[in-house]
PDB file of C-alpha atoms in Angstrom:
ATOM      1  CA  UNK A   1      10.123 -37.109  -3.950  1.00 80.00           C
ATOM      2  CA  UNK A   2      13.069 -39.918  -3.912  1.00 84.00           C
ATOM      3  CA  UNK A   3      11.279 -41.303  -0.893  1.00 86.00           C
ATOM      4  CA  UNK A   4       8.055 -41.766  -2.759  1.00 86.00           C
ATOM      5  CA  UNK A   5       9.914 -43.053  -5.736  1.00 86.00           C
ATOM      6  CA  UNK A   6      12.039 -45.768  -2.858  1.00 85.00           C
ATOM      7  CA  UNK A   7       8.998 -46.549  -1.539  1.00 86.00           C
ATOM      8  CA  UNK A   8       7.100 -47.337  -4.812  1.00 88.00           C
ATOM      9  CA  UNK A   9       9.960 -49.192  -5.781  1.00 87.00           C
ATOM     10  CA  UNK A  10       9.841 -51.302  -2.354  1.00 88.00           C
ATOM     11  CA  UNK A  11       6.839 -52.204  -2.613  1.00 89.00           C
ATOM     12  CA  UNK A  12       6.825 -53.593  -6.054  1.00 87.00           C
ATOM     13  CA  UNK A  13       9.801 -56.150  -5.171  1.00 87.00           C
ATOM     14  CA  UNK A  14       7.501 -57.591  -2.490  1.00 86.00           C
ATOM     15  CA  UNK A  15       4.689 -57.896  -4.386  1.00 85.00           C
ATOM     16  CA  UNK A  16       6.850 -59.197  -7.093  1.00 86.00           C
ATOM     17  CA  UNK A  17       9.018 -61.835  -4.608  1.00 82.00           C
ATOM     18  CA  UNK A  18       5.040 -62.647  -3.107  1.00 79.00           C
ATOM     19  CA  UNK A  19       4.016 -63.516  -6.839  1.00 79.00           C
ATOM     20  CA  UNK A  20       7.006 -65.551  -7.109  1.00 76.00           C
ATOM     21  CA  UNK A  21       6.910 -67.472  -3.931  1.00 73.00           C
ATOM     22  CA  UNK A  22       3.160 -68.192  -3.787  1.00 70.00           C
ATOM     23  CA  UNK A  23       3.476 -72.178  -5.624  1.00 67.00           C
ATOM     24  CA  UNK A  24       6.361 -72.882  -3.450  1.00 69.00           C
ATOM     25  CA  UNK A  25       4.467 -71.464  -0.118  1.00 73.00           C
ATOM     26  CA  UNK A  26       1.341 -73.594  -1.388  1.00 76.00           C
ATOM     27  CA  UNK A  27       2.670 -76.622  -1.884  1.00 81.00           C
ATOM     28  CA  UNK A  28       1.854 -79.945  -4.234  1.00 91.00           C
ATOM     29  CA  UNK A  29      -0.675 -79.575  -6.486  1.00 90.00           C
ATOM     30  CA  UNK A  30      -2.826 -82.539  -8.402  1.00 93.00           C
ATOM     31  CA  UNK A  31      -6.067 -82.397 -10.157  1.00 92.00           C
ATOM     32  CA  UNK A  32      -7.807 -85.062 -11.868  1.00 93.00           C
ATOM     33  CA  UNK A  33      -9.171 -85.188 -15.127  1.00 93.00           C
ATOM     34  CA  UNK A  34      -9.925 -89.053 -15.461  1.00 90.00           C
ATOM     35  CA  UNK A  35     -11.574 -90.988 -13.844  1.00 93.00           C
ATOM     36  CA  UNK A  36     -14.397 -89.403 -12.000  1.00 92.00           C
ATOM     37  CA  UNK A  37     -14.725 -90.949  -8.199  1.00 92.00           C
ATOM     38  CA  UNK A  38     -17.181 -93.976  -8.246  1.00 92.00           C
ATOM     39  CA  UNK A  39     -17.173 -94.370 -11.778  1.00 91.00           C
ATOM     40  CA  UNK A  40     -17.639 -97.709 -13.417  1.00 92.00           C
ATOM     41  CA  UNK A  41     -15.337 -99.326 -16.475  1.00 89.00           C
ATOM     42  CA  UNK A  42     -17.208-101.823 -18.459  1.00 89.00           C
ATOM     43  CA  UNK A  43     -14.269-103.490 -19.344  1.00 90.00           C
ATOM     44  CA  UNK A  44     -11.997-103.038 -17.081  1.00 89.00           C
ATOM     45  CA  UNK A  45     -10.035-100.223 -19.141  1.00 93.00           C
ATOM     46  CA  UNK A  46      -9.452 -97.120 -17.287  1.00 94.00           C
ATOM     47  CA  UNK A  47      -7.441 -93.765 -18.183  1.00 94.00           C
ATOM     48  CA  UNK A  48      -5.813 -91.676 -15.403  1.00 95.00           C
ATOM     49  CA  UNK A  49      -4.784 -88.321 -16.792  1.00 95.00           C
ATOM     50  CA  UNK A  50      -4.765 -84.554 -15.008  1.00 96.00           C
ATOM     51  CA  UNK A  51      -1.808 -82.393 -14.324  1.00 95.00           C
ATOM     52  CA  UNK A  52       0.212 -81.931 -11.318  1.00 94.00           C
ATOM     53  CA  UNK A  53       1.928 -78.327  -9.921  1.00 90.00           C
ATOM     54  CA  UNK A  54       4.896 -77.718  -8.065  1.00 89.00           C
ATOM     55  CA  UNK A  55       5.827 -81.718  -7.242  1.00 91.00           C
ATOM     56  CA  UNK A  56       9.399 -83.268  -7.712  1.00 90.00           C
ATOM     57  CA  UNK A  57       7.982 -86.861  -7.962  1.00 93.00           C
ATOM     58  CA  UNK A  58       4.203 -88.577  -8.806  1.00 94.00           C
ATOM     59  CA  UNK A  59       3.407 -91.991  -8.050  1.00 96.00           C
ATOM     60  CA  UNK A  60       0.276 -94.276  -8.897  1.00 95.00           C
ATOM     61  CA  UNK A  61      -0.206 -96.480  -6.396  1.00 94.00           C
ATOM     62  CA  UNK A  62       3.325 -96.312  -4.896  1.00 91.00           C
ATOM     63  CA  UNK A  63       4.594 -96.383  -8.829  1.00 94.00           C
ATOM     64  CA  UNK A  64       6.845 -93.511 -10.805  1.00 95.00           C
ATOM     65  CA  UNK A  65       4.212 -91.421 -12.878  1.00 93.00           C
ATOM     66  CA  UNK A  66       5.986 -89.313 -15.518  1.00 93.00           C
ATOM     67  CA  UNK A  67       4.835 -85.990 -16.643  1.00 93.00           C
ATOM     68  CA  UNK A  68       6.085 -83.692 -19.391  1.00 93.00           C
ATOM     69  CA  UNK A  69       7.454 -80.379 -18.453  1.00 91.00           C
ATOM     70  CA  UNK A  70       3.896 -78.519 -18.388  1.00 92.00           C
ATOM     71  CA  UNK A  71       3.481 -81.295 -15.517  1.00 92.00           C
ATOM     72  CA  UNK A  72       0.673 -83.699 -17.404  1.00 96.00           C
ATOM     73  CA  UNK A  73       0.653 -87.063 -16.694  1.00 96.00           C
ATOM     74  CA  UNK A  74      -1.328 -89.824 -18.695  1.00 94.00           C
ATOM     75  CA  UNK A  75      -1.274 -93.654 -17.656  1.00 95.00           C
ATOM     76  CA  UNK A  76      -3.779 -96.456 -19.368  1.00 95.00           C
ATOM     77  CA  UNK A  77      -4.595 -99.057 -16.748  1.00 93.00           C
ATOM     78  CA  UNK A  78      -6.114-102.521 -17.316  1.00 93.00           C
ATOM     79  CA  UNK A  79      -7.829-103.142 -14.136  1.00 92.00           C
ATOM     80  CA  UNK A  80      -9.069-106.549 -12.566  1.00 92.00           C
ATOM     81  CA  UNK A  81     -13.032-107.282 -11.349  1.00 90.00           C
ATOM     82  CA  UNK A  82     -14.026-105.707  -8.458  1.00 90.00           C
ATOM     83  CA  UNK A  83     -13.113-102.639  -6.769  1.00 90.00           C
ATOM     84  CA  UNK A  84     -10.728-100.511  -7.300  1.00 92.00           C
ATOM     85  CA  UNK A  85      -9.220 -97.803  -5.303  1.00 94.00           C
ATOM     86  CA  UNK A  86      -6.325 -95.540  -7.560  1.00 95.00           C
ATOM     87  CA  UNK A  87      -4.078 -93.406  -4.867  1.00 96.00           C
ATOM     88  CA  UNK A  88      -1.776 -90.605  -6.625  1.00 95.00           C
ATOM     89  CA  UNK A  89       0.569 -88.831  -4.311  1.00 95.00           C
ATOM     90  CA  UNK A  90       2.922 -85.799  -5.022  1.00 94.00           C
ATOM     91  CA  UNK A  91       5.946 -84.883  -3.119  1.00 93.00           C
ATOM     92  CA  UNK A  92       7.347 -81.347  -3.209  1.00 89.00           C
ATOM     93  CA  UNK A  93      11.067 -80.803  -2.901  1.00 87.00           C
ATOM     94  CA  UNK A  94      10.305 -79.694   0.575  1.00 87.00           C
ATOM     95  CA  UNK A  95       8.908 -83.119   1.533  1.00 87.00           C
ATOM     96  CA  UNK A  96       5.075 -81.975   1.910  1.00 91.00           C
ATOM     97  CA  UNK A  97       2.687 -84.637   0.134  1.00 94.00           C
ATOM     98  CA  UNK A  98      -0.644 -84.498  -1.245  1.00 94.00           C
ATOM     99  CA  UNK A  99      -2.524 -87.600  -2.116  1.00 95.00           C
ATOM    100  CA  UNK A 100      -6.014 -88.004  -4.369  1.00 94.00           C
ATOM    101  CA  UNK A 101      -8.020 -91.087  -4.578  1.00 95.00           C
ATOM    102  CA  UNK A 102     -10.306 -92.366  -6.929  1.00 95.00           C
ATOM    103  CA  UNK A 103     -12.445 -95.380  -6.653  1.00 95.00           C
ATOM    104  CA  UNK A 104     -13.482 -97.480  -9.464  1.00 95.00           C
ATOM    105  CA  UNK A 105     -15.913-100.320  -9.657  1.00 94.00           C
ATOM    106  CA  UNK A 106     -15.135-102.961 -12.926  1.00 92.00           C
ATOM    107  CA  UNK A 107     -18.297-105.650 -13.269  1.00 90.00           C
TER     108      UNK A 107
END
């Protein structure tokens, strides 16, 4: 009986430590609310907002991106004509990156 009760008990601490360690084993984390890939800004005013997982630092195109602690992140851009292509990247303390993209055409 203690062996089934040791074993039991085993075998919740590893699924327990699994549960724990899963976000550090998977790594960075982004996802994109705004803006949608190959959308187009009338005037030039875009939005970038989502929430990023498990990163020590977010850039916007090689900038700082702040976040509050639930990890959202919000930044207004004006952009100029043309096209535009906006590059986040998130770095986990263990040095793995992640980068998303999103391009956006202004008349």
């Amino acid at each position: 009986m203690t062996r089934i009760l040791v074993g039991i008990v085993l075998l919740l601490l590893i699924g327990y430590g699994a549960v724990k360690a899963f976000p550090l084993i998977r790594g960075p984390f982004i996802a994109l609310d705004s803006p949608i890939n190959y959308t187009t800004s009338e005037d030039g005013i875009v939005t970038v907002s989502g929430v990023a997982h498990n990163t020590e630092a977010l850039f916007l195109n090689g900038g700082p991106l702040l976040r509050d602690p639930s990890g959202r992140f919000f930044k207004t851009l004006t952009l100029p004509s043309g096209g535009v292509i906006l590059t986040l990247t998130a770095n986990d303390r263990f040095g793995r990156t992640i980068t998303e993209r999103r391009t956006v055409h202004v008349p």
